[in-house]
Tab-separated table of C-alpha atoms and ligand atoms in Angstrom:
chain	number	residue	atom	x	y	z
A	1	UNK	CA	-13.825	13.629	-84.921
A	2	UNK	CA	-15.647	10.861	-86.714
A	3	UNK	CA	-16.902	7.466	-85.571
A	4	UNK	CA	-17.020	6.314	-89.194
A	5	UNK	CA	-14.052	4.090	-89.906
A	6	UNK	CA	-14.568	2.106	-93.024
A	7	UNK	CA	-11.086	1.311	-94.171
A	8	UNK	CA	-9.116	-1.906	-93.864
A	9	UNK	CA	-10.892	-4.114	-91.428
A	10	UNK	CA	-9.045	-5.744	-88.621
A	11	UNK	CA	-11.000	-7.593	-85.999
A	12	UNK	CA	-10.320	-5.937	-82.725
A	13	UNK	CA	-11.905	-6.377	-79.358
A	14	UNK	CA	-11.175	-2.901	-78.016
A	15	UNK	CA	-12.977	0.093	-79.438
A	16	UNK	CA	-10.878	3.147	-80.095
A	17	UNK	CA	-13.868	5.475	-80.342
A	18	UNK	CA	-13.881	8.100	-77.609
A	19	UNK	CA	-17.090	8.132	-75.563
A	20	UNK	CA	-15.598	9.856	-72.526
A	21	UNK	CA	-18.156	12.688	-72.344
A	22	UNK	CA	-21.048	10.294	-72.717
A	23	UNK	CA	-19.571	8.022	-70.048
A	24	UNK	CA	-19.214	10.924	-67.646
A	25	UNK	CA	-22.851	11.982	-68.129
A	26	UNK	CA	-24.494	8.543	-67.970
A	27	UNK	CA	-24.423	8.117	-64.165
A	28	UNK	CA	-25.936	11.604	-63.789
A	29	UNK	CA	-28.713	10.739	-66.245
A	30	UNK	CA	-29.585	7.614	-64.252
A	31	UNK	CA	-29.467	9.551	-60.995
A	32	UNK	CA	-31.966	12.088	-62.316
A	33	UNK	CA	-34.134	10.089	-64.715
A	34	UNK	CA	-35.497	6.566	-64.062
A	35	UNK	CA	-33.900	4.463	-66.796
A	36	UNK	CA	-31.648	7.375	-67.772
A	37	UNK	CA	-33.888	8.289	-70.730
A	38	UNK	CA	-37.488	9.139	-71.544
A	39	UNK	CA	-38.099	6.221	-73.886
A	40	UNK	CA	-37.158	2.682	-72.859
A	41	UNK	CA	-36.206	1.770	-76.435
A	42	UNK	CA	-33.445	4.399	-76.287
A	43	UNK	CA	-32.107	3.095	-72.957
A	44	UNK	CA	-28.585	1.907	-72.159
A	45	UNK	CA	-29.838	-1.684	-71.880
A	46	UNK	CA	-30.905	-1.576	-75.550
A	47	UNK	CA	-27.403	-0.892	-76.849
A	48	UNK	CA	-23.973	-2.438	-76.470
A	49	UNK	CA	-21.651	-1.141	-73.800
A	50	UNK	CA	-19.505	0.427	-76.516
A	51	UNK	CA	-22.087	2.855	-77.852
A	52	UNK	CA	-22.714	6.582	-77.779
A	53	UNK	CA	-24.597	7.596	-74.627
A	54	UNK	CA	-26.185	10.828	-75.822
A	55	UNK	CA	-26.814	12.473	-79.157
A	56	UNK	CA	-26.543	16.213	-79.618
A	57	UNK	CA	-27.242	16.906	-83.272
A	58	UNK	CA	-28.632	15.381	-86.442
A	59	UNK	CA	-28.741	16.316	-90.106
A	60	UNK	CA	-30.452	14.116	-92.646
A	61	UNK	CA	-29.642	10.531	-91.684
A	62	UNK	CA	-26.440	11.484	-89.860
A	63	UNK	CA	-26.238	12.129	-86.131
A	64	UNK	CA	-23.465	13.271	-83.809
A	65	UNK	CA	-22.971	12.231	-80.212
A	66	UNK	CA	-21.770	14.194	-77.217
A	67	UNK	CA	-18.162	13.288	-78.005
A	68	UNK	CA	-18.422	14.476	-81.599
A	69	UNK	CA	-18.597	10.992	-83.148
A	70	UNK	CA	-20.634	10.865	-86.341
A	71	UNK	CA	-23.003	8.036	-87.207
A	72	UNK	CA	-25.306	7.034	-90.025
A	73	UNK	CA	-28.545	6.388	-88.177
A	74	UNK	CA	-31.321	3.857	-88.760
A	75	UNK	CA	-34.687	3.894	-87.036
A	76	UNK	CA	-34.356	7.607	-86.381
A	77	UNK	CA	-36.554	8.790	-83.524
A	78	UNK	CA	-38.190	5.381	-83.163
A	79	UNK	CA	-39.236	5.554	-86.836
A	80	UNK	CA	-40.800	9.002	-86.513
A	81	UNK	CA	-38.183	10.892	-88.527
A	82	UNK	CA	-39.008	9.663	-92.026
A	83	UNK	CA	-37.733	12.707	-93.924
A	84	UNK	CA	-34.496	13.285	-92.033
A	85	UNK	CA	-33.187	15.141	-89.019
A	86	UNK	CA	-33.565	18.926	-89.029
A	87	UNK	CA	-35.383	18.794	-92.361
A	88	UNK	CA	-35.241	22.471	-93.386
A	89	UNK	CA	-38.760	23.200	-94.654
A	90	UNK	CA	-40.380	21.295	-91.765
A	91	UNK	CA	-38.297	23.191	-89.220
A	92	UNK	CA	-39.099	26.475	-90.967
A	93	UNK	CA	-42.840	25.731	-90.969
A	94	UNK	CA	-42.771	24.915	-87.260
A	95	UNK	CA	-40.648	27.967	-86.481
A	96	UNK	CA	-42.935	30.313	-88.449
A	97	UNK	CA	-45.934	28.964	-86.569
A	98	UNK	CA	-44.229	29.225	-83.176
A	99	UNK	CA	-43.676	32.898	-83.730
A	100	UNK	CA	-47.447	33.299	-84.000
A	101	UNK	CA	-48.056	31.596	-80.653
A	102	UNK	CA	-48.284	27.920	-79.775
A	103	UNK	CA	-51.421	27.606	-77.648
A	104	UNK	CA	-54.516	29.815	-77.256
A	105	UNK	CA	-57.708	30.051	-75.228
A	106	UNK	CA	-59.759	28.982	-78.251
A	107	UNK	CA	-58.835	26.503	-81.012
A	108	UNK	CA	-56.284	27.589	-83.604
A	109	UNK	CA	-57.320	27.744	-87.261
A	110	UNK	CA	-54.490	25.403	-88.163
A	111	UNK	CA	-56.336	22.597	-86.312
A	112	UNK	CA	-58.928	22.666	-89.083
A	113	UNK	CA	-56.263	22.977	-91.805
A	114	UNK	CA	-54.480	19.820	-90.684
A	115	UNK	CA	-57.780	18.003	-90.122
A	116	UNK	CA	-58.687	18.675	-93.768
A	117	UNK	CA	-55.256	17.579	-94.986
A	118	UNK	CA	-55.282	14.332	-92.993
A	119	UNK	CA	-58.843	13.458	-93.965
A	120	UNK	CA	-57.968	13.809	-97.619
A	121	UNK	CA	-55.299	11.150	-97.157
A	122	UNK	CA	-57.194	8.508	-95.226
A	123	UNK	CA	-60.049	6.840	-97.075
A	124	UNK	CA	-63.150	6.147	-95.080
A	125	UNK	CA	-62.276	8.522	-92.230
A	126	UNK	CA	-64.693	11.428	-91.778
A	127	UNK	CA	-63.336	12.951	-88.591
A	128	UNK	CA	-59.985	13.254	-86.851
A	129	UNK	CA	-58.725	14.179	-83.426
A	130	UNK	CA	-55.107	15.108	-82.751
A	131	UNK	CA	-52.907	14.281	-79.775
A	132	UNK	CA	-49.218	14.321	-78.921
A	133	UNK	CA	-48.524	10.568	-78.691
A	134	UNK	CA	-49.483	7.411	-80.500
A	135	UNK	CA	-50.322	5.717	-77.212
A	136	UNK	CA	-52.950	8.321	-76.450
A	137	UNK	CA	-54.743	7.837	-79.751
A	138	UNK	CA	-54.775	4.032	-79.621
A	139	UNK	CA	-56.113	4.265	-76.072
A	140	UNK	CA	-58.723	6.768	-77.248
A	141	UNK	CA	-59.717	4.377	-80.034
A	142	UNK	CA	-60.241	1.616	-77.474
A	143	UNK	CA	-62.299	3.901	-75.223
A	144	UNK	CA	-64.425	5.030	-78.142
A	145	UNK	CA	-65.009	1.435	-79.238
A	146	UNK	CA	-66.065	0.459	-75.736
A	147	UNK	CA	-68.416	3.434	-75.469
A	148	UNK	CA	-69.837	2.841	-78.907
A	149	UNK	CA	-70.490	-0.892	-78.465
A	150	UNK	CA	-71.194	-0.975	-74.721
A	151	UNK	CA	-68.746	-3.913	-74.504
A	152	UNK	CA	-65.690	-4.307	-72.289
A	153	UNK	CA	-63.176	-6.635	-74.018
A	154	UNK	CA	-60.454	-5.710	-76.487
A	155	UNK	CA	-58.745	-8.154	-78.892
A	156	UNK	CA	-55.167	-7.347	-79.898
A	157	UNK	CA	-52.611	-9.186	-81.997
A	158	UNK	CA	-50.256	-11.370	-79.950
A	159	UNK	CA	-47.500	-11.218	-82.592
A	160	UNK	CA	-47.069	-7.459	-82.662
A	161	UNK	CA	-44.934	-5.817	-80.005
A	162	UNK	CA	-46.498	-2.508	-79.028
A	163	UNK	CA	-49.716	-0.499	-79.095
A	164	UNK	CA	-49.736	1.899	-76.155
A	165	UNK	CA	-48.082	2.909	-72.894
A	166	UNK	CA	-51.475	2.631	-71.197
A	167	UNK	CA	-52.662	-0.075	-68.804
A	168	UNK	CA	-54.999	-1.915	-71.207
A	169	UNK	CA	-51.901	-2.864	-73.244
A	170	UNK	CA	-48.908	-2.715	-70.864
A	171	UNK	CA	-50.919	-4.865	-68.440
A	172	UNK	CA	-50.551	-7.719	-70.941
A	173	UNK	CA	-46.742	-7.480	-71.081
A	174	UNK	CA	-43.989	-8.744	-68.781
A	175	UNK	CA	-43.543	-5.234	-67.388
A	176	UNK	CA	-46.987	-5.011	-65.832
A	177	UNK	CA	-46.136	-4.011	-62.258
A	178	UNK	CA	-48.683	-1.515	-60.938
A	179	UNK	CA	-51.469	-2.662	-63.243
A	180	UNK	CA	-54.330	-4.602	-61.642
A	181	UNK	CA	-55.206	-7.927	-63.286
A	182	UNK	CA	-58.774	-6.714	-63.510
A	183	UNK	CA	-57.605	-4.354	-66.245
A	184	UNK	CA	-55.255	-6.668	-68.148
A	185	UNK	CA	-57.864	-9.449	-68.070
A	186	UNK	CA	-59.989	-7.312	-70.374
A	187	UNK	CA	-57.425	-7.561	-73.179
A	188	UNK	CA	-57.452	-10.757	-75.248
A	189	UNK	CA	-54.974	-11.910	-77.882
A	190	UNK	CA	-55.270	-13.501	-81.305
A	191	UNK	CA	-52.582	-14.565	-83.788
A	192	UNK	CA	-51.701	-12.710	-86.962
A	193	UNK	CA	-52.793	-14.439	-90.168
A	194	UNK	CA	-54.898	-16.804	-88.059
A	195	UNK	CA	-58.525	-15.865	-88.542
A	196	UNK	CA	-59.564	-18.953	-86.614
A	197	UNK	CA	-57.838	-17.686	-83.470
A	198	UNK	CA	-59.906	-14.488	-83.661
A	199	UNK	CA	-63.072	-16.395	-84.456
A	200	UNK	CA	-62.582	-18.541	-81.378
A	201	UNK	CA	-62.272	-15.416	-79.186
A	202	UNK	CA	-65.596	-14.207	-80.537
A	203	UNK	CA	-67.083	-17.655	-79.799
A	204	UNK	CA	-65.613	-17.721	-76.318
A	205	UNK	CA	-66.786	-14.189	-75.441
A	206	UNK	CA	-70.023	-13.611	-77.335
A	207	UNK	CA	-71.133	-9.956	-77.516
A	208	UNK	CA	-68.255	-8.835	-75.335
A	209	UNK	CA	-65.477	-7.796	-77.733
A	210	UNK	CA	-65.651	-4.065	-78.365
A	211	UNK	CA	-62.825	-3.903	-80.895
A	212	UNK	CA	-60.089	-5.760	-82.709
A	213	UNK	CA	-56.925	-3.664	-82.739
A	214	UNK	CA	-53.704	-4.427	-84.594
A	215	UNK	CA	-51.248	-3.323	-87.257
A	216	UNK	CA	-52.558	-4.320	-90.684
A	217	UNK	CA	-48.999	-5.438	-91.344
A	218	UNK	CA	-45.840	-5.543	-89.257
A	219	UNK	CA	-43.084	-8.050	-90.062
A	220	UNK	CA	-45.230	-10.537	-91.947
A	221	UNK	CA	-47.433	-9.637	-94.916
A	222	UNK	CA	-51.080	-10.552	-94.537
A	223	UNK	CA	-52.141	-13.758	-96.215
A	224	UNK	CA	-54.683	-13.243	-98.986
A	225	UNK	CA	-58.095	-12.608	-97.452
A	226	UNK	CA	-56.868	-12.272	-93.865
A	227	UNK	CA	-57.489	-8.529	-93.411
A	228	UNK	CA	-60.780	-8.628	-95.303
A	229	UNK	CA	-61.740	-11.675	-93.234
A	230	UNK	CA	-61.063	-9.808	-89.990
A	231	UNK	CA	-63.130	-6.863	-91.227
A	232	UNK	CA	-66.034	-9.138	-92.188
A	233	UNK	CA	-65.844	-10.934	-88.840
A	234	UNK	CA	-65.871	-7.614	-86.950
A	235	UNK	CA	-68.871	-6.438	-88.964
A	236	UNK	CA	-70.721	-9.684	-88.325
A	237	UNK	CA	-69.990	-9.644	-84.603
A	238	UNK	CA	-70.692	-5.938	-84.058
A	239	UNK	CA	-67.093	-5.190	-83.106
A	240	UNK	CA	-64.980	-2.284	-84.378
A	241	UNK	CA	-61.872	-2.858	-86.465
A	242	UNK	CA	-59.023	-0.525	-85.491
A	243	UNK	CA	-55.781	-0.380	-87.481
A	244	UNK	CA	-52.767	0.961	-85.604
A	245	UNK	CA	-50.942	2.832	-88.395
A	246	UNK	CA	-48.233	4.310	-86.182
A	247	UNK	CA	-45.474	2.611	-88.195
A	248	UNK	CA	-47.258	1.764	-91.443
A	249	UNK	CA	-48.680	5.283	-91.828
A	250	UNK	CA	-46.630	7.370	-94.288
A	251	UNK	CA	-44.357	4.352	-94.910
A	252	UNK	CA	-46.360	1.638	-96.680
A	253	UNK	CA	-48.453	4.382	-98.297
A	254	UNK	CA	-49.330	7.939	-97.313
A	255	UNK	CA	-52.861	6.642	-96.716
A	256	UNK	CA	-51.463	3.899	-94.494
A	257	UNK	CA	-51.450	0.112	-94.722
A	258	UNK	CA	-55.239	0.300	-95.023
A	259	UNK	CA	-54.821	1.986	-98.414
A	260	UNK	CA	-51.952	-0.311	-99.375
A	261	UNK	CA	-54.045	-3.405	-98.651
A	262	UNK	CA	-57.432	-1.984	-99.626
A	263	UNK	CA	-59.181	-2.709	-96.332
A	264	UNK	CA	-60.853	0.191	-94.538
A	265	UNK	CA	-61.137	-0.076	-90.756
A	266	UNK	CA	-63.738	1.687	-88.600
A	267	UNK	CA	-61.029	3.604	-86.760
A	268	UNK	CA	-57.313	4.075	-87.310
A	269	UNK	CA	-54.472	5.734	-85.484
A	270	UNK	CA	-51.517	7.593	-86.965
A	271	UNK	CA	-48.441	9.241	-85.402
A	272	UNK	CA	-44.666	8.995	-85.801
A	273	UNK	CA	-44.037	10.003	-89.466
A	274	UNK	CA	-46.878	12.551	-89.388
A	275	UNK	CA	-44.593	15.136	-87.812
A	276	UNK	CA	-41.109	14.013	-88.891
A	277	UNK	CA	-40.265	13.801	-85.188
A	278	UNK	CA	-42.552	16.555	-83.860
A	279	UNK	CA	-45.080	15.266	-81.328
A	280	UNK	CA	-48.296	14.730	-83.232
A	281	UNK	CA	-50.681	11.796	-83.529
A	282	UNK	CA	-54.187	11.322	-84.871
A	283	UNK	CA	-57.266	9.233	-84.201
A	284	UNK	CA	-59.298	8.953	-87.390
A	285	UNK	CA	-62.577	7.296	-88.186
A	286	UNK	CA	-66.169	7.155	-89.227
A	287	UNK	CA	-68.374	10.069	-88.250
A	288	UNK	CA	-70.999	7.952	-86.483
A	289	UNK	CA	-68.308	6.694	-84.077
A	290	UNK	CA	-66.079	9.745	-83.732
A	291	UNK	CA	-69.009	12.072	-83.058
A	292	UNK	CA	-69.488	10.469	-79.632
A	293	UNK	CA	-66.568	12.674	-78.612
A	294	UNK	CA	-68.409	15.754	-79.918
A	295	UNK	CA	-71.159	18.140	-78.896
A	296	UNK	CA	-73.991	17.142	-81.230
A	297	UNK	CA	-75.529	13.958	-79.826
A	298	UNK	CA	-77.688	12.743	-76.943
A	299	UNK	CA	-75.599	9.680	-76.037
A	300	UNK	CA	-73.360	9.640	-72.959
A	301	UNK	CA	-70.357	11.849	-73.773
A	302	UNK	CA	-66.962	10.235	-74.446
A	303	UNK	CA	-63.971	12.076	-73.035
A	304	UNK	CA	-61.986	11.946	-76.250
A	305	UNK	CA	-58.447	13.303	-76.240
A	306	UNK	CA	-58.806	16.643	-74.518
A	307	UNK	CA	-55.351	17.728	-73.398
A	308	UNK	CA	-53.597	21.026	-72.821
A	309	UNK	CA	-50.947	20.415	-75.479
A	310	UNK	CA	-52.888	18.209	-77.901
A	311	UNK	CA	-52.991	20.772	-80.688
A	312	UNK	CA	-49.792	22.721	-80.139
A	313	UNK	CA	-49.661	24.792	-83.293
A	314	UNK	CA	-46.057	24.206	-84.365
A	315	UNK	CA	-46.479	20.405	-84.406
A	316	UNK	CA	-49.555	20.871	-86.603
A	317	UNK	CA	-47.604	23.195	-88.907
A	318	UNK	CA	-44.775	20.664	-89.102
A	319	UNK	CA	-47.265	17.963	-90.014
A	320	UNK	CA	-48.871	20.084	-92.733
A	321	UNK	CA	-45.439	20.621	-94.270
A	322	UNK	CA	-44.629	16.897	-94.016
A	323	UNK	CA	-47.822	16.125	-95.938
A	324	UNK	CA	-46.971	18.759	-98.570
A	325	UNK	CA	-43.539	17.181	-99.062
A	326	UNK	CA	-45.005	13.687	-99.391
A	327	UNK	CA	-47.483	15.017	-101.954
A	328	UNK	CA	-44.833	16.866	-103.988
A	329	UNK	CA	-42.027	14.329	-103.796
A	330	UNK	CA	-41.857	10.553	-104.014
A	331	UNK	CA	-40.913	10.006	-100.373
A	332	UNK	CA	-42.581	6.616	-100.082
A	333	UNK	CA	-40.917	5.415	-103.306
A	334	UNK	CA	-37.560	6.491	-101.922
A	335	UNK	CA	-38.108	4.654	-98.613
A	336	UNK	CA	-38.897	1.453	-100.491
A	337	UNK	CA	-36.038	1.833	-102.963
A	338	UNK	CA	-33.452	2.687	-100.307
A	339	UNK	CA	-34.584	-0.250	-98.170
A	340	UNK	CA	-34.495	-2.581	-101.155
A	341	UNK	CA	-30.974	-1.442	-102.035
A	342	UNK	CA	-29.815	-2.089	-98.480
A	343	UNK	CA	-31.555	-5.436	-98.233
A	344	UNK	CA	-30.049	-6.555	-101.536
A	345	UNK	CA	-26.529	-5.677	-100.437
A	346	UNK	CA	-26.890	-7.101	-96.936
A	347	UNK	CA	-28.390	-10.326	-98.289
A	348	UNK	CA	-25.402	-10.668	-100.605
A	349	UNK	CA	-23.036	-10.168	-97.679
A	350	UNK	CA	-24.915	-12.687	-95.579
A	351	UNK	CA	-24.671	-15.223	-98.398
A	352	UNK	CA	-21.005	-14.359	-98.961
A	353	UNK	CA	-20.257	-15.136	-95.335
A	354	UNK	CA	-22.480	-18.237	-95.388
A	355	UNK	CA	-24.642	-16.805	-92.599
A	356	UNK	CA	-28.088	-17.366	-94.123
A	357	UNK	CA	-29.175	-19.523	-91.180
A	358	UNK	CA	-27.910	-17.068	-88.567
A	359	UNK	CA	-28.683	-13.581	-89.804
A	360	UNK	CA	-31.823	-12.534	-91.655
A	361	UNK	CA	-33.182	-9.235	-92.886
A	362	UNK	CA	-36.942	-9.156	-92.440
A	363	UNK	CA	-39.885	-6.935	-93.297
A	364	UNK	CA	-40.909	-4.575	-96.057
A	365	UNK	CA	-38.138	-2.459	-97.596
A	366	UNK	CA	-39.582	0.683	-95.961
A	367	UNK	CA	-39.359	-0.944	-92.533
A	368	UNK	CA	-36.527	-3.476	-92.380
A	369	UNK	CA	-35.337	-5.214	-89.233
A	370	UNK	CA	-32.900	-8.042	-88.682
A	371	UNK	CA	-32.907	-11.284	-86.744
A	372	UNK	CA	-29.817	-12.761	-85.113
A	373	UNK	CA	-29.282	-16.404	-84.228
A	374	UNK	CA	-26.407	-18.163	-82.519
A	375	UNK	CA	-24.488	-21.262	-83.614
A	376	UNK	CA	-27.370	-23.502	-82.479
A	377	UNK	CA	-29.825	-21.440	-84.517
A	378	UNK	CA	-31.391	-20.012	-81.379
A	379	UNK	CA	-32.444	-16.334	-81.373
A	380	UNK	CA	-29.616	-14.563	-79.660
A	381	UNK	CA	-29.397	-11.271	-77.847
A	382	UNK	CA	-25.644	-11.785	-77.537
A	383	UNK	CA	-25.264	-11.926	-81.301
A	384	UNK	CA	-27.634	-8.995	-81.735
A	385	UNK	CA	-25.441	-7.011	-79.343
A	386	UNK	CA	-22.268	-8.076	-81.118
A	387	UNK	CA	-23.695	-7.012	-84.470
A	388	UNK	CA	-24.794	-3.620	-83.066
A	389	UNK	CA	-21.378	-3.215	-81.461
A	390	UNK	CA	-19.560	-3.869	-84.728
A	391	UNK	CA	-21.845	-1.480	-86.636
A	392	UNK	CA	-21.413	1.284	-84.077
A	393	UNK	CA	-17.681	0.781	-84.009
A	394	UNK	CA	-17.675	1.561	-87.729
A	395	UNK	CA	-20.030	4.542	-87.561
A	396	UNK	CA	-23.495	3.060	-88.073
A	397	UNK	CA	-26.106	3.092	-85.331
A	398	UNK	CA	-28.720	0.607	-86.435
A	399	UNK	CA	-31.078	-1.137	-84.006
A	400	UNK	CA	-33.019	-1.771	-87.218
A	401	UNK	CA	-32.473	-1.032	-90.918
A	402	UNK	CA	-35.390	1.420	-91.034
A	403	UNK	CA	-34.469	4.076	-93.606
A	404	UNK	CA	-35.534	7.691	-94.163
A	405	UNK	CA	-35.902	9.964	-97.186
A	406	UNK	CA	-32.424	11.295	-96.340
A	407	UNK	CA	-30.642	7.962	-96.745
A	408	UNK	CA	-28.791	8.443	-100.026
A	409	UNK	CA	-27.347	5.672	-102.175
A	410	UNK	CA	-23.950	6.616	-100.756
A	411	UNK	CA	-25.233	6.196	-97.172
A	412	UNK	CA	-26.770	2.845	-98.025
A	413	UNK	CA	-23.631	1.611	-99.763
A	414	UNK	CA	-21.455	2.757	-96.902
A	415	UNK	CA	-23.751	0.971	-94.478
A	416	UNK	CA	-23.580	-2.190	-96.590
A	417	UNK	CA	-19.796	-2.068	-96.439
A	418	UNK	CA	-19.944	-1.708	-92.650
A	419	UNK	CA	-22.452	-4.561	-92.403
A	420	UNK	CA	-20.132	-6.744	-94.465
A	421	UNK	CA	-17.305	-6.091	-92.014
A	422	UNK	CA	-19.570	-6.596	-88.986
A	423	UNK	CA	-20.761	-9.921	-90.393
A	424	UNK	CA	-17.178	-11.048	-90.733
A	425	UNK	CA	-16.847	-10.642	-86.959
A	426	UNK	CA	-20.216	-12.349	-86.521
A	427	UNK	CA	-18.996	-15.335	-88.525
A	428	UNK	CA	-15.833	-15.628	-86.462
A	429	UNK	CA	-17.869	-15.333	-83.252
A	430	UNK	CA	-19.997	-18.277	-84.353
A	431	UNK	CA	-16.810	-20.316	-84.645
A	432	UNK	CA	-14.868	-19.020	-81.631
A	433	UNK	CA	-17.681	-18.094	-79.249
A	434	UNK	CA	-19.404	-14.750	-78.981
A	435	UNK	CA	-17.717	-13.985	-75.657
A	436	UNK	CA	-14.430	-13.540	-77.445
A	437	UNK	CA	-15.734	-10.568	-79.414
A	438	UNK	CA	-18.574	-9.085	-77.374
A	439	UNK	CA	-17.592	-6.330	-75.003
A	440	UNK	CA	-19.725	-6.302	-71.861
A	441	UNK	CA	-23.254	-7.554	-71.297
A	442	UNK	CA	-25.824	-8.248	-74.019
A	443	UNK	CA	-28.809	-6.013	-74.694
A	444	UNK	CA	-32.095	-6.882	-73.004
A	445	UNK	CA	-35.731	-6.945	-74.076
A	446	UNK	CA	-37.509	-3.645	-73.339
A	447	UNK	CA	-40.535	-5.365	-71.906
A	448	UNK	CA	-39.085	-7.608	-69.219
A	449	UNK	CA	-40.315	-8.085	-65.680
A	450	UNK	CA	-37.001	-7.626	-63.865
A	451	UNK	CA	-33.976	-5.577	-64.793
A	452	UNK	CA	-31.665	-8.583	-64.447
A	453	UNK	CA	-32.972	-11.598	-66.248
A	454	UNK	CA	-32.240	-14.046	-69.043
A	455	UNK	CA	-31.445	-12.324	-72.285
A	456	UNK	CA	-33.415	-14.601	-74.580
A	457	UNK	CA	-36.913	-13.773	-73.467
A	458	UNK	CA	-37.364	-11.087	-76.091
A	459	UNK	CA	-37.853	-13.849	-78.628
A	460	UNK	CA	-40.665	-15.346	-76.585
A	461	UNK	CA	-43.482	-15.838	-79.121
A	462	UNK	CA	-41.544	-18.372	-81.190
A	463	UNK	CA	-38.685	-19.181	-78.870
A	464	UNK	CA	-39.309	-22.905	-79.095
A	465	UNK	CA	-38.959	-22.875	-82.879
A	466	UNK	CA	-35.260	-23.360	-83.432
A	467	UNK	CA	-35.364	-23.773	-87.143
A	468	UNK	CA	-36.186	-20.274	-88.225
A	469	UNK	CA	-34.578	-17.022	-87.143
A	470	UNK	CA	-36.880	-14.925	-85.037
A	471	UNK	CA	-37.550	-11.239	-85.384
A	472	UNK	CA	-35.724	-9.648	-82.507
A	473	UNK	CA	-37.939	-6.757	-81.640
A	474	UNK	CA	-36.041	-3.500	-81.315
A	475	UNK	CA	-38.672	-2.336	-78.852
A	476	UNK	CA	-39.739	0.651	-80.887
B	1	LIG	C1	-47.358	0.198	-83.538
B	1	LIG	C2	-47.263	1.236	-82.465
B	1	LIG	N1	-48.384	1.693	-81.880
B	1	LIG	C3	-48.348	2.637	-80.920
B	1	LIG	C4	-47.162	3.163	-80.475
B	1	LIG	C5	-47.156	4.202	-79.405
B	1	LIG	O1	-46.765	5.449	-79.925
B	1	LIG	P1	-46.108	6.569	-78.983
B	1	LIG	O2	-44.756	6.085	-78.600
B	1	LIG	O3	-46.083	7.788	-79.842
B	1	LIG	O4	-46.991	6.741	-77.792
B	1	LIG	C6	-45.962	2.714	-81.037
B	1	LIG	C7	-44.672	3.237	-80.572
B	1	LIG	O5	-43.627	2.746	-80.784
B	1	LIG	C8	-46.006	1.727	-82.060
B	1	LIG	O6	-44.883	1.247	-82.632
């Protein structure tokens, strides 16, 4: 059975795709698991009502749900699967390593092998420490910066959606129940491409900011001099610059956005693409900072990423193979080309439908997202949901347009055809009202305070600006 139906488009309001097995399992999932899933961004509230509930298999950029429906996927493992699902040589490398044992009483040799491989990729980093999750390494970077500087405050970028599951960051979001204000008050925010906003934090809190942590680039490219300006400001103020390379790493460049933009931070954090979906992340940085987590100094010791599963051998083996593939093959070039091809075709469709003011593709080709606005040009979760619904109905599951090495020209062209049809519905919904075409409730922001609340809050940072479409964060 296939969910991909690309032929003659007729605008229907009832999906004919069978999700009966998914529907039967969903209540059980919610009974057993808070939120029904282990990542909020995968949750039922992030997708239209008419969507697959559970996936069972993937190959390349295709994935199959519990009912046997096939989809072309975008985003793929919250942007961690950059090569493709079940990528043979990565799976084989992990499998070979598993057969040798996954966890020992003393370190495994492969810990040193991957350390060498990663340090060759990232300029300016002398030491590395591995973990299972990106959140753990960004939190470790913050702890290290605080220990190293003896300061308590952290400055993060207000315009970027996510850095960690830990209290120092989640405490600053809408979903901060259970986190004392005394912790969230230690995290300050500055604006991207606004050096003055960072400078004023340093003026307001002299000698108190331990680090400045952000993604060198997310949706908006840095203005000339911005990143270098932040670095110079950090150096002048005795604060550490930390680049979160969870998304940019192995996408902008194998050496991260820091290499792409030519600005070297004191510390940086990698994850996601490092393991093509296997759980592996890395904190990387200068020796004089990183060594505080080691055994060869007389300073107070920093408890730096010491976990039972931190260096599980098969994830390290998977990562080594991922690096080998990136070094042998032009993976990054493919990500950019595939994204560019998709953007070009979607932009043409948008123009063809006259939707330029309502639907926009944003970001670098290797990391594309889309923004949806309603008839009044307001960012709209309803229209986002409708668009997702119409993609899914035609066999594309795309909370973003983030591509992988496995997205072929044929996959991209097929997706473009589906997008064209979905935008036709979008256009009609602008005229007739979205309610006529949307089945069920709209999607919701991941980071909201209450389960039931207004659907527009996701667009918060720029919600008052009605003239330009806003990036609707997919919560990844
Ligand atoms: C920019 C960024 N930093 C950190 C994280 C946290 O990574 P993880 O989910 O592996 O803990 C994410 C996850 O989406 C992210 O997008």
